[in-house]
Short mmCIF file of C-alpha atoms in Angstrom, two decimals:
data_model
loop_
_atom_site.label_atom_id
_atom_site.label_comp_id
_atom_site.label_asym_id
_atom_site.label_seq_id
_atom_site.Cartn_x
_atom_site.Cartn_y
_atom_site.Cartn_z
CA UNK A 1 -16.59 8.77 2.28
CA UNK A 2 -13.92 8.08 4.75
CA UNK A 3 -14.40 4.41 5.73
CA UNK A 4 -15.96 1.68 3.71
CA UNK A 5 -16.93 -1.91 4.77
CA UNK A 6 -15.46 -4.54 2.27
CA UNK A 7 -15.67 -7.78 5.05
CA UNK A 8 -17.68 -8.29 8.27
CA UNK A 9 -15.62 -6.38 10.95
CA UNK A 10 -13.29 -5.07 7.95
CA UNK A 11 -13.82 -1.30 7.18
CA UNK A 12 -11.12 0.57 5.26
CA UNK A 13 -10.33 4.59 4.98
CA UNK A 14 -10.36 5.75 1.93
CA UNK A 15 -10.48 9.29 0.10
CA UNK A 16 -10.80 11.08 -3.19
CA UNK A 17 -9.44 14.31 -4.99
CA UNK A 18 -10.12 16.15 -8.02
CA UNK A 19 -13.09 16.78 -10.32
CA UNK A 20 -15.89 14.62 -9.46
CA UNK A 21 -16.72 14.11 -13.57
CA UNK A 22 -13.03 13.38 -14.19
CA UNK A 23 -11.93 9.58 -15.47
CA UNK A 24 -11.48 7.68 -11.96
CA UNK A 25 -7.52 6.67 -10.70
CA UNK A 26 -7.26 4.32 -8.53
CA UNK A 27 -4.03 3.98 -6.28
CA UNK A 28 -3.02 0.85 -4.88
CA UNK A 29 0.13 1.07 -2.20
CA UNK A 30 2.53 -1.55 -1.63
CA UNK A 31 2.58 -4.03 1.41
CA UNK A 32 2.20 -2.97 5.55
CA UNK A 33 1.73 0.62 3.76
CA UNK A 34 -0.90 3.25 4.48
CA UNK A 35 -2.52 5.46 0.90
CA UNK A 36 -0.85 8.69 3.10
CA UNK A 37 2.67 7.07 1.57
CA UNK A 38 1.71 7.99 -1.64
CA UNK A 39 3.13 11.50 -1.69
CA UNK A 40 0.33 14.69 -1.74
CA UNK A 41 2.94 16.01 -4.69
CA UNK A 42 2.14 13.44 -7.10
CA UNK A 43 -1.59 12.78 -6.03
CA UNK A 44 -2.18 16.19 -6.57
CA UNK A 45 -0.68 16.56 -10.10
CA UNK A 46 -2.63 13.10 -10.90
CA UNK A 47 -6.06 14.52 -9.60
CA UNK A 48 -5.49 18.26 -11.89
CA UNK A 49 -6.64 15.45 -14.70
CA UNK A 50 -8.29 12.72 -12.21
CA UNK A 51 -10.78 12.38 -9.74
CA UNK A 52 -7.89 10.32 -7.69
CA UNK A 53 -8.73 7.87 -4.81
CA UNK A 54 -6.74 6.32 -2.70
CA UNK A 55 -7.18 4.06 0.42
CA UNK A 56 -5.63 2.37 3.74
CA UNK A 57 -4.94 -1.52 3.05
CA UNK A 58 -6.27 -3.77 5.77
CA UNK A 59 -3.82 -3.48 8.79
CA UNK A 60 -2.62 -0.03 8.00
CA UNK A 61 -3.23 3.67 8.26
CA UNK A 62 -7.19 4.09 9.57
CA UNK A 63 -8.78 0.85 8.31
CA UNK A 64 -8.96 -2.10 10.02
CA UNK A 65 -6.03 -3.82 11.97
CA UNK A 66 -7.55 -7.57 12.35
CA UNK A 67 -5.22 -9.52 10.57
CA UNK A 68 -4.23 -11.86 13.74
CA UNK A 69 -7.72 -12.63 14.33
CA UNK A 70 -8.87 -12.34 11.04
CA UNK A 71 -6.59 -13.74 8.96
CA UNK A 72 -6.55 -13.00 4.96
CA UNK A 73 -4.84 -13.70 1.62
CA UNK A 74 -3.12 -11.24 -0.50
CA UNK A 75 -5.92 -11.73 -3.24
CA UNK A 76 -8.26 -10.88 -0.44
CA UNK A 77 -6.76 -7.46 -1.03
CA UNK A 78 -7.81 -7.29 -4.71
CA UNK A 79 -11.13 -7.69 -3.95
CA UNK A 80 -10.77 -4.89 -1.35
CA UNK A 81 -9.80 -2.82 -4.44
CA UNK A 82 -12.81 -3.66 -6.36
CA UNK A 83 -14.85 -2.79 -3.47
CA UNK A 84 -13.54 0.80 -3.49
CA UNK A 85 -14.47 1.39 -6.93
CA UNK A 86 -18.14 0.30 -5.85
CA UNK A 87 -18.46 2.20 -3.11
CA UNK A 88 -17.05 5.14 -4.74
CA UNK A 89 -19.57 3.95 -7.94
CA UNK A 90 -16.94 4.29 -10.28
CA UNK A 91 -17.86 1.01 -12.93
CA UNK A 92 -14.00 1.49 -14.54
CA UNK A 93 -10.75 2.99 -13.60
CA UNK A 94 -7.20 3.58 -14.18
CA UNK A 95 -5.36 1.97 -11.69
CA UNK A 96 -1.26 2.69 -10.25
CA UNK A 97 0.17 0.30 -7.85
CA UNK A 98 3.16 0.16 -6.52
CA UNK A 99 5.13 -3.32 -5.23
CA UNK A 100 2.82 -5.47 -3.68
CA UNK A 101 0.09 -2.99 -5.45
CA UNK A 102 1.62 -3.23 -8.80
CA UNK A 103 0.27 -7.00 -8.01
CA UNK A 104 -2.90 -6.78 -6.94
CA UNK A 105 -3.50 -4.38 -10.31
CA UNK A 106 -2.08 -7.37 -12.71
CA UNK A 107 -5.46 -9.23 -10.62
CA UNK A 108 -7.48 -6.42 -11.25
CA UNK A 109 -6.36 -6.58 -14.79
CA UNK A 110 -6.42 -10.35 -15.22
CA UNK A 111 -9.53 -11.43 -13.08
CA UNK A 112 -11.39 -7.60 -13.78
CA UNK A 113 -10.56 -6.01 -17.20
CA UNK A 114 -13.90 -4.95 -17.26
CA UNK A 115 -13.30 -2.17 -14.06
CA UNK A 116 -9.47 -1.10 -15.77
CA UNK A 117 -9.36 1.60 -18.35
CA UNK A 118 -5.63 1.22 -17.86
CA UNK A 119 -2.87 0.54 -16.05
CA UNK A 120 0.28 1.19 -14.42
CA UNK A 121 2.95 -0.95 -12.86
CA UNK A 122 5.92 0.28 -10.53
CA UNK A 123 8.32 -1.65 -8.67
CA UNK A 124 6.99 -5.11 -9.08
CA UNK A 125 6.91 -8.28 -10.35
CA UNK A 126 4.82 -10.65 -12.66
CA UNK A 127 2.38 -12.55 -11.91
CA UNK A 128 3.44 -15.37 -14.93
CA UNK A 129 4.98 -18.41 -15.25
CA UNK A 130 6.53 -17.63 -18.46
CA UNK A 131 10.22 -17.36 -18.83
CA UNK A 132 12.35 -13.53 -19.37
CA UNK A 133 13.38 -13.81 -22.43
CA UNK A 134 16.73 -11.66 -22.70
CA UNK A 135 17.94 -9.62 -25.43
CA UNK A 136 20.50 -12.33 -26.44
CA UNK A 137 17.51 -15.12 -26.60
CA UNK A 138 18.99 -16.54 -23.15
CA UNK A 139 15.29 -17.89 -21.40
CA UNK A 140 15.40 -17.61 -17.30
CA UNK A 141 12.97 -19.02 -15.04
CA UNK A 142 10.93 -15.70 -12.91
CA UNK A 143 11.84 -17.90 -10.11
CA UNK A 144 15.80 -17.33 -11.14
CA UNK A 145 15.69 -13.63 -11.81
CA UNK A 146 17.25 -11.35 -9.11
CA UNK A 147 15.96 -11.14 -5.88
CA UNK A 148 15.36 -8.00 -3.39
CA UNK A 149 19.04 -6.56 -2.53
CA UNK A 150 20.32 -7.94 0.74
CA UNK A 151 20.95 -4.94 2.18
CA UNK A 152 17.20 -4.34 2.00
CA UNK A 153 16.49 -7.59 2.93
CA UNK A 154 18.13 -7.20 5.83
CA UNK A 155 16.49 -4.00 6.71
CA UNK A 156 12.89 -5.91 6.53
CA UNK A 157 13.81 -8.80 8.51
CA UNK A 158 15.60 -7.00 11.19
CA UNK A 159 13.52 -7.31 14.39
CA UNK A 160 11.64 -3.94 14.78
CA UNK A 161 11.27 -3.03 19.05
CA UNK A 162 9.30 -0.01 20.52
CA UNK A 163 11.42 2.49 21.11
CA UNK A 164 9.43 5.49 21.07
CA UNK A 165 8.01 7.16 17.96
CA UNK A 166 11.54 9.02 16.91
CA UNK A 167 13.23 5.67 16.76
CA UNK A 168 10.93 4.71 14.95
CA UNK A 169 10.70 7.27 12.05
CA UNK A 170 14.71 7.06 12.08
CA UNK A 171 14.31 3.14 11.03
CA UNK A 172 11.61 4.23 8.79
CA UNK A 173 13.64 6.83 6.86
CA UNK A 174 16.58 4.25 7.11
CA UNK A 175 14.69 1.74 5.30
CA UNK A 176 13.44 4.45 2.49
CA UNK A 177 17.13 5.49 1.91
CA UNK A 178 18.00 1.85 1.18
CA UNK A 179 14.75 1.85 -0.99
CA UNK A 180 15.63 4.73 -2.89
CA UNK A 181 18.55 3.30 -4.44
CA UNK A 182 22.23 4.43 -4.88
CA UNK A 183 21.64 7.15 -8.22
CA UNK A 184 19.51 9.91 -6.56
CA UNK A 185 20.41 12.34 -3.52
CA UNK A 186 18.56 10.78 -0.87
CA UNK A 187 16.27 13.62 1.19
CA UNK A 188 15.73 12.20 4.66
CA UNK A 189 14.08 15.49 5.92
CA UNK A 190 11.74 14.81 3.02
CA UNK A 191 11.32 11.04 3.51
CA UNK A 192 10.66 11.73 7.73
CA UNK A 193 7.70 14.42 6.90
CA UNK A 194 6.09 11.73 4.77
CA UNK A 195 6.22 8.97 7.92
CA UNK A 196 5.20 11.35 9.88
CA UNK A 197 2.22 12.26 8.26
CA UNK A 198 1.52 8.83 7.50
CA UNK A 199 1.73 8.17 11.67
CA UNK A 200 -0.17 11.02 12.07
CA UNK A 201 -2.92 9.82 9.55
CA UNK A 202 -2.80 6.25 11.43
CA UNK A 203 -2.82 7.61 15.31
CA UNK A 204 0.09 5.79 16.25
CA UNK A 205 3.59 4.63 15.00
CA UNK A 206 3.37 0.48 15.38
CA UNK A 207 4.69 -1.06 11.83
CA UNK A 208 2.69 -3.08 10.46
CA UNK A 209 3.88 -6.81 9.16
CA UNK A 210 0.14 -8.03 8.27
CA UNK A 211 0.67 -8.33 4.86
CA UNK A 212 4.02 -10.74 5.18
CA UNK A 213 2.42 -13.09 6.77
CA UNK A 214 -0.81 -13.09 4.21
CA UNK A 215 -1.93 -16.14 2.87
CA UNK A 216 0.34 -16.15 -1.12
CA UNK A 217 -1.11 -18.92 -2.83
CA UNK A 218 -3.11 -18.34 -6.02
CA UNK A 219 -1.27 -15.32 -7.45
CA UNK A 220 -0.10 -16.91 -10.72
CA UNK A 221 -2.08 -15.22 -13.75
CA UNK A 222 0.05 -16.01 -17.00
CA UNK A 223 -3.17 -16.87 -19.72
CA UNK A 224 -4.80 -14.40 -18.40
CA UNK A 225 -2.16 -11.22 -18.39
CA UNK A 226 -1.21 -12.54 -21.71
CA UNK A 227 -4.45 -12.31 -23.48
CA UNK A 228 -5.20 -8.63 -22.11
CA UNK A 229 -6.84 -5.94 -23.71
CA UNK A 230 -6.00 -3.37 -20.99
CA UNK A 231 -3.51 -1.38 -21.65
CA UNK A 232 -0.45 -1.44 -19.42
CA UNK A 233 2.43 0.78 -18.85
CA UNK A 234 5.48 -0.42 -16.56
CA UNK A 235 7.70 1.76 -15.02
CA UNK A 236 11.12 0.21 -15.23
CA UNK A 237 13.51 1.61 -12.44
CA UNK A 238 17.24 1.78 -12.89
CA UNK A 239 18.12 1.88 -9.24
CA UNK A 240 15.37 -0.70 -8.26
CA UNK A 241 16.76 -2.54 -5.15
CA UNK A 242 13.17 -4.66 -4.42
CA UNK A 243 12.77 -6.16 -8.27
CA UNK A 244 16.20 -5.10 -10.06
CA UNK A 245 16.23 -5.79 -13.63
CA UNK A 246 14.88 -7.61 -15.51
CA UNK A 247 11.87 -8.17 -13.52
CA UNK A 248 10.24 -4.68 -15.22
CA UNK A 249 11.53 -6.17 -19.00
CA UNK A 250 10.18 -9.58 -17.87
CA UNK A 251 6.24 -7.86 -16.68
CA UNK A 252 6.23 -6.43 -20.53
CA UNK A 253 7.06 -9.11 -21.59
CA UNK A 254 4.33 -11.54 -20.31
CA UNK A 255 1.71 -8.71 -20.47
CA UNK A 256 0.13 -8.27 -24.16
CA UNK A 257 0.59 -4.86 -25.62
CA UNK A 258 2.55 -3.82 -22.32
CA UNK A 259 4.66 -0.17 -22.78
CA UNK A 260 7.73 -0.15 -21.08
CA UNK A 261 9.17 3.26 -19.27
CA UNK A 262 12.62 3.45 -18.25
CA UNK A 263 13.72 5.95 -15.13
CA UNK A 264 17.23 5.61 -15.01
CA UNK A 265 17.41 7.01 -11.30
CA UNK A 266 14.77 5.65 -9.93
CA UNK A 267 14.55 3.02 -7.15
CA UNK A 268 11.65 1.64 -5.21
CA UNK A 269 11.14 4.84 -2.87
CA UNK A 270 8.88 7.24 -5.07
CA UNK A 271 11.84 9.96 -4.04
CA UNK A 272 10.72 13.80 -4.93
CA UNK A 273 12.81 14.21 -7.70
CA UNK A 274 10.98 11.53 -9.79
CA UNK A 275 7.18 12.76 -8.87
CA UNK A 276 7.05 15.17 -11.68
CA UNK A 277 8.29 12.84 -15.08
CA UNK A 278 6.63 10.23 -13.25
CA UNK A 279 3.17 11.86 -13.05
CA UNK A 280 3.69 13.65 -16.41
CA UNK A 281 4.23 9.38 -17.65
CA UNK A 282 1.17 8.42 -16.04
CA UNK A 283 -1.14 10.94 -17.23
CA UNK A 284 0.28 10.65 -21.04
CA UNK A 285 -0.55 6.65 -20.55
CA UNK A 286 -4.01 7.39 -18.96
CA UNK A 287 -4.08 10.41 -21.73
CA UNK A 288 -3.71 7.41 -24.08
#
Protein backbone atom coordinates (compact mmCIF):
# COMPACT_ATOMS: atom_id res chain seq x y z
CA UNK A 1 0.00 0.00 0.00
CA UNK A 2 2.17 2.84 -0.95
CA UNK A 3 -0.17 5.87 -1.09
CA UNK A 4 -3.37 6.38 0.76
CA UNK A 5 -6.03 9.16 0.34
CA UNK A 6 -6.87 10.82 3.79
CA UNK A 7 -8.40 14.41 2.06
CA UNK A 8 -9.68 15.23 -1.45
CA UNK A 9 -6.44 15.87 -3.49
CA UNK A 10 -4.40 14.67 -0.25
CA UNK A 11 -2.76 11.17 -0.72
CA UNK A 12 0.10 10.17 1.57
CA UNK A 13 3.02 7.32 1.13
CA UNK A 14 3.10 5.10 3.52
CA UNK A 15 4.73 1.53 4.21
CA UNK A 16 4.90 -1.41 6.54
CA UNK A 17 7.53 -4.04 7.86
CA UNK A 18 7.49 -7.08 9.82
CA UNK A 19 5.07 -9.94 10.52
CA UNK A 20 1.77 -9.21 9.20
CA UNK A 21 0.04 -10.97 12.64
CA UNK A 22 2.42 -8.93 14.82
CA UNK A 23 0.83 -6.03 17.33
CA UNK A 24 0.74 -2.85 14.88
CA UNK A 25 3.51 0.32 15.58
CA UNK A 26 2.76 3.19 14.35
CA UNK A 27 5.53 5.93 13.72
CA UNK A 28 4.77 9.42 13.66
CA UNK A 29 7.89 11.88 12.48
CA UNK A 30 8.36 15.27 13.58
CA UNK A 31 7.53 18.51 11.53
CA UNK A 32 8.63 19.28 7.45
CA UNK A 33 10.01 15.52 7.95
CA UNK A 34 9.60 12.56 5.62
CA UNK A 35 8.93 8.56 7.60
CA UNK A 36 12.55 7.79 5.50
CA UNK A 37 14.10 10.04 8.64
CA UNK A 38 13.28 7.51 10.87
CA UNK A 39 16.44 5.44 10.60
CA UNK A 40 16.08 1.63 8.74
CA UNK A 41 18.35 0.58 12.05
CA UNK A 42 15.78 1.16 14.50
CA UNK A 43 12.64 0.38 12.26
CA UNK A 44 14.06 -2.77 11.65
CA UNK A 45 14.80 -3.86 15.27
CA UNK A 46 11.09 -2.44 16.07
CA UNK A 47 9.45 -4.59 13.22
CA UNK A 48 11.65 -8.19 14.53
CA UNK A 49 8.58 -7.76 17.27
CA UNK A 50 6.15 -5.36 15.09
CA UNK A 51 4.45 -5.21 12.02
CA UNK A 52 5.92 -1.38 11.86
CA UNK A 53 4.36 1.35 9.60
CA UNK A 54 5.43 4.38 8.90
CA UNK A 55 4.34 7.25 6.54
CA UNK A 56 5.21 10.70 4.63
CA UNK A 57 3.35 13.74 6.49
CA UNK A 58 1.51 16.02 4.12
CA UNK A 59 4.17 18.24 2.34
CA UNK A 60 6.98 15.80 2.65
CA UNK A 61 8.71 12.76 1.25
CA UNK A 62 6.07 11.14 -1.57
CA UNK A 63 2.68 12.36 -0.27
CA UNK A 64 1.15 15.29 -1.12
CA UNK A 65 2.82 18.82 -1.26
CA UNK A 66 -0.49 21.18 -1.26
CA UNK A 67 -0.12 23.01 1.73
CA UNK A 68 -0.11 26.64 -0.11
CA UNK A 69 -3.21 25.85 -1.80
CA UNK A 70 -4.56 23.68 0.58
CA UNK A 71 -3.96 24.94 3.67
CA UNK A 72 -4.25 22.67 7.04
CA UNK A 73 -3.93 22.59 10.84
CA UNK A 74 -1.53 20.59 12.78
CA UNK A 75 -4.55 18.49 14.22
CA UNK A 76 -5.38 17.92 10.60
CA UNK A 77 -2.31 15.73 10.86
CA UNK A 78 -3.73 13.54 13.67
CA UNK A 79 -6.44 12.62 11.79
CA UNK A 80 -4.04 11.74 8.92
CA UNK A 81 -2.65 9.27 11.52
CA UNK A 82 -5.88 7.68 12.24
CA UNK A 83 -6.44 7.29 8.66
CA UNK A 84 -3.32 5.12 8.30
CA UNK A 85 -4.36 2.76 10.83
CA UNK A 86 -7.69 2.35 8.70
CA UNK A 87 -6.32 1.90 5.68
CA UNK A 88 -3.80 -0.42 6.94
CA UNK A 89 -7.07 -2.04 9.07
CA UNK A 90 -5.24 -2.07 12.09
CA UNK A 91 -8.38 -1.10 14.90
CA UNK A 92 -5.34 -0.35 17.72
CA UNK A 93 -1.72 0.41 17.79
CA UNK A 94 1.32 1.38 19.56
CA UNK A 95 2.30 4.55 18.48
CA UNK A 96 6.23 6.53 18.64
CA UNK A 97 6.42 10.07 17.68
CA UNK A 98 8.95 12.15 17.72
CA UNK A 99 8.72 16.32 18.23
CA UNK A 100 5.93 17.55 16.48
CA UNK A 101 4.89 13.60 16.36
CA UNK A 102 5.33 13.08 19.98
CA UNK A 103 2.21 15.69 19.69
CA UNK A 104 0.03 14.49 17.43
CA UNK A 105 0.32 10.92 19.58
CA UNK A 106 -0.75 12.87 23.01
CA UNK A 107 -4.10 13.61 20.30
CA UNK A 108 -4.19 10.23 19.36
CA UNK A 109 -4.05 9.36 22.97
CA UNK A 110 -6.38 12.06 24.27
CA UNK A 111 -9.07 12.35 21.42
CA UNK A 112 -8.43 8.23 20.35
CA UNK A 113 -7.50 5.92 23.31
CA UNK A 114 -9.53 3.51 21.78
CA UNK A 115 -6.83 3.01 18.48
CA UNK A 116 -3.50 3.25 21.25
CA UNK A 117 -2.33 0.11 22.89
CA UNK A 118 0.49 2.37 24.02
CA UNK A 119 2.62 4.95 23.68
CA UNK A 120 5.79 6.63 23.31
CA UNK A 121 6.95 10.20 23.53
CA UNK A 122 10.45 11.64 22.33
CA UNK A 123 11.57 15.05 22.10
CA UNK A 124 8.43 16.92 22.81
CA UNK A 125 6.28 18.80 24.70
CA UNK A 126 2.81 18.65 26.51
CA UNK A 127 -0.09 19.31 25.36
CA UNK A 128 -1.46 20.69 29.15
CA UNK A 129 -2.07 23.62 30.81
CA UNK A 130 -1.00 22.38 34.05
CA UNK A 131 2.01 23.74 35.77
CA UNK A 132 5.83 21.54 36.13
CA UNK A 133 5.91 20.93 39.31
CA UNK A 134 9.76 20.73 40.33
CA UNK A 135 11.40 18.56 42.71
CA UNK A 136 11.65 21.42 45.29
CA UNK A 137 7.63 22.10 44.95
CA UNK A 138 8.62 25.37 42.84
CA UNK A 139 5.23 25.43 40.17
CA UNK A 140 6.25 27.01 36.53
CA UNK A 141 3.93 27.93 33.92
CA UNK A 142 4.65 25.32 30.40
CA UNK A 143 4.61 28.64 28.83
CA UNK A 144 7.89 29.62 31.16
CA UNK A 145 9.83 26.42 30.79
CA UNK A 146 12.90 26.55 28.45
CA UNK A 147 12.60 27.16 25.02
CA UNK A 148 14.42 25.52 21.80
CA UNK A 149 18.34 26.49 22.12
CA UNK A 150 19.15 29.55 20.08
CA UNK A 151 21.67 28.15 18.30
CA UNK A 152 19.02 25.85 16.84
CA UNK A 153 16.74 28.43 16.55
CA UNK A 154 18.81 30.14 14.54
CA UNK A 155 19.54 27.27 12.31
CA UNK A 156 15.54 26.99 11.53
CA UNK A 157 14.96 30.50 10.87
CA UNK A 158 17.92 31.08 8.75
CA UNK A 159 16.70 31.72 5.18
CA UNK A 160 17.25 28.40 3.24
CA UNK A 161 18.29 29.34 -0.90
CA UNK A 162 18.77 26.72 -3.73
CA UNK A 163 22.01 26.03 -4.05
CA UNK A 164 22.17 22.76 -5.54
CA UNK A 165 21.45 19.48 -3.78
CA UNK A 166 25.12 19.24 -1.92
CA UNK A 167 24.48 22.57 -0.28
CA UNK A 168 21.76 21.45 0.65
CA UNK A 169 22.53 18.13 2.49
CA UNK A 170 25.58 20.18 4.09
CA UNK A 171 22.78 22.58 5.85
CA UNK A 172 20.87 19.51 6.48
CA UNK A 173 23.62 17.63 8.34
CA UNK A 174 24.50 21.11 9.93
CA UNK A 175 21.20 21.38 11.41
CA UNK A 176 21.26 17.50 12.72
CA UNK A 177 24.68 18.18 14.43
CA UNK A 178 23.10 21.09 16.33
CA UNK A 179 20.13 18.64 16.97
CA UNK A 180 22.15 16.02 18.28
CA UNK A 181 23.34 17.83 21.16
CA UNK A 182 26.82 18.49 22.71
CA UNK A 183 27.32 14.68 24.76
CA UNK A 184 27.55 12.26 21.76
CA UNK A 185 30.25 12.10 18.81
CA UNK A 186 28.38 13.58 16.14
CA UNK A 187 28.60 11.19 12.69
CA UNK A 188 28.00 13.52 9.77
CA UNK A 189 28.85 10.74 7.18
CA UNK A 190 26.06 8.93 8.99
CA UNK A 191 23.62 11.85 9.34
CA UNK A 192 24.29 12.81 5.18
CA UNK A 193 23.36 8.99 4.07
CA UNK A 194 20.12 9.41 5.99
CA UNK A 195 19.21 12.94 3.95
CA UNK A 196 20.16 11.47 1.22
CA UNK A 197 18.03 8.68 1.25
CA UNK A 198 15.33 10.67 2.51
CA UNK A 199 15.89 13.07 -0.94
CA UNK A 200 16.12 10.15 -2.76
CA UNK A 201 12.78 8.70 -1.31
CA UNK A 202 11.15 12.32 -2.03
CA UNK A 203 12.65 12.92 -5.81
CA UNK A 204 14.07 16.09 -5.03
CA UNK A 205 15.92 18.10 -2.27
CA UNK A 206 13.40 21.36 -1.65
CA UNK A 207 12.88 21.66 2.39
CA UNK A 208 9.87 21.69 3.33
CA UNK A 209 8.39 24.58 5.88
CA UNK A 210 4.56 23.39 5.50
CA UNK A 211 4.16 22.41 8.80
CA UNK A 212 5.46 25.98 10.44
CA UNK A 213 3.13 27.73 8.99
CA UNK A 214 0.10 25.12 9.99
CA UNK A 215 -2.82 26.38 11.49
CA UNK A 216 -1.77 25.75 15.91
CA UNK A 217 -4.86 26.47 17.54
CA UNK A 218 -6.70 23.72 19.44
CA UNK A 219 -3.75 21.64 20.67
CA UNK A 220 -4.36 22.02 24.42
CA UNK A 221 -5.52 18.49 25.90
CA UNK A 222 -4.90 18.71 29.81
CA UNK A 223 -8.45 16.70 31.16
CA UNK A 224 -8.05 14.59 28.74
CA UNK A 225 -4.11 13.37 28.97
CA UNK A 226 -4.75 13.42 32.61
CA UNK A 227 -7.51 10.97 32.84
CA UNK A 228 -5.70 8.36 30.42
CA UNK A 229 -5.73 4.82 30.51
CA UNK A 230 -3.06 4.40 27.79
CA UNK A 231 -0.05 3.74 28.86
CA UNK A 232 2.75 6.18 28.10
CA UNK A 233 6.42 6.05 28.18
CA UNK A 234 8.57 9.40 27.65
CA UNK A 235 11.87 9.41 26.63
CA UNK A 236 13.64 12.12 28.55
CA UNK A 237 16.87 13.35 26.67
CA UNK A 238 19.83 14.78 28.49
CA UNK A 239 21.27 16.67 25.59
CA UNK A 240 17.78 17.79 24.29
CA UNK A 241 18.38 21.20 22.54
CA UNK A 242 14.45 21.47 21.01
CA UNK A 243 12.54 20.79 24.63
CA UNK A 244 15.53 20.81 27.30
CA UNK A 245 14.48 19.84 30.64
CA UNK A 246 12.01 19.81 32.23
CA UNK A 247 9.67 19.68 29.42
CA UNK A 248 10.09 15.49 29.42
CA UNK A 249 9.54 15.63 33.64
CA UNK A 250 6.69 18.12 32.96
CA UNK A 251 4.80 15.45 29.92
CA UNK A 252 4.91 12.69 32.97
CA UNK A 253 3.81 14.70 34.90
CA UNK A 254 0.47 15.85 33.30
CA UNK A 255 0.02 12.36 31.71
CA UNK A 256 -1.66 9.70 34.23
CA UNK A 257 0.41 6.66 34.85
CA UNK A 258 3.19 8.18 32.44
CA UNK A 259 6.91 6.16 32.77
CA UNK A 260 9.66 8.31 32.47
CA UNK A 261 13.12 7.12 30.58
CA UNK A 262 16.15 9.02 31.00
CA UNK A 263 19.06 8.94 28.05
CA UNK A 264 21.66 10.90 29.40
CA UNK A 265 23.31 11.50 25.84
CA UNK A 266 20.70 11.89 23.94
CA UNK A 267 19.50 15.01 22.04
CA UNK A 268 16.77 15.55 19.53
CA UNK A 269 18.67 13.83 16.46
CA UNK A 270 17.87 9.98 16.92
CA UNK A 271 21.99 9.70 16.49
CA UNK A 272 23.17 5.83 15.88
CA UNK A 273 24.54 5.31 19.05
CA UNK A 274 21.15 5.63 20.84
CA UNK A 275 19.03 3.29 18.23
CA UNK A 276 19.81 0.16 20.06
CA UNK A 277 18.79 1.09 24.14
CA UNK A 278 16.30 3.11 22.51
CA UNK A 279 14.56 0.32 20.57
CA UNK A 280 15.38 -2.26 23.29
CA UNK A 281 13.09 0.77 25.67
CA UNK A 282 10.41 0.77 23.29
CA UNK A 283 9.83 -2.78 22.80
CA UNK A 284 10.07 -3.52 26.81
CA UNK A 285 7.18 -0.60 27.05
CA UNK A 286 5.17 -2.11 24.09
CA UNK A 287 6.35 -5.67 25.76
CA UNK A 288 4.46 -4.18 28.73
Amino acid sequence: MPTLDVAPGVRLWAEERGPADAPPLLLIMGANASGTTWPEELVDALAVRHRVIRYDHRDTGRSTWSFDEQPYALTDLARDAVAVLDAFGVERAHVVGLSLGGMLAQLLVADHPERVLSATLLGTGALSATPYTAPDGTRTDPAALPGMAPHVLDLFLRPVTDQGPEAELDRRVELWRALAGEKLPFDAAWFRALEQRVIEHTGHYRPSTAHAHADQSGLLRTAELAATDVPVLVVAAGAEPVYPAPHAQHLAQVIRGARLVEFPGMGHALSPQILEPLAAAILAHTAG
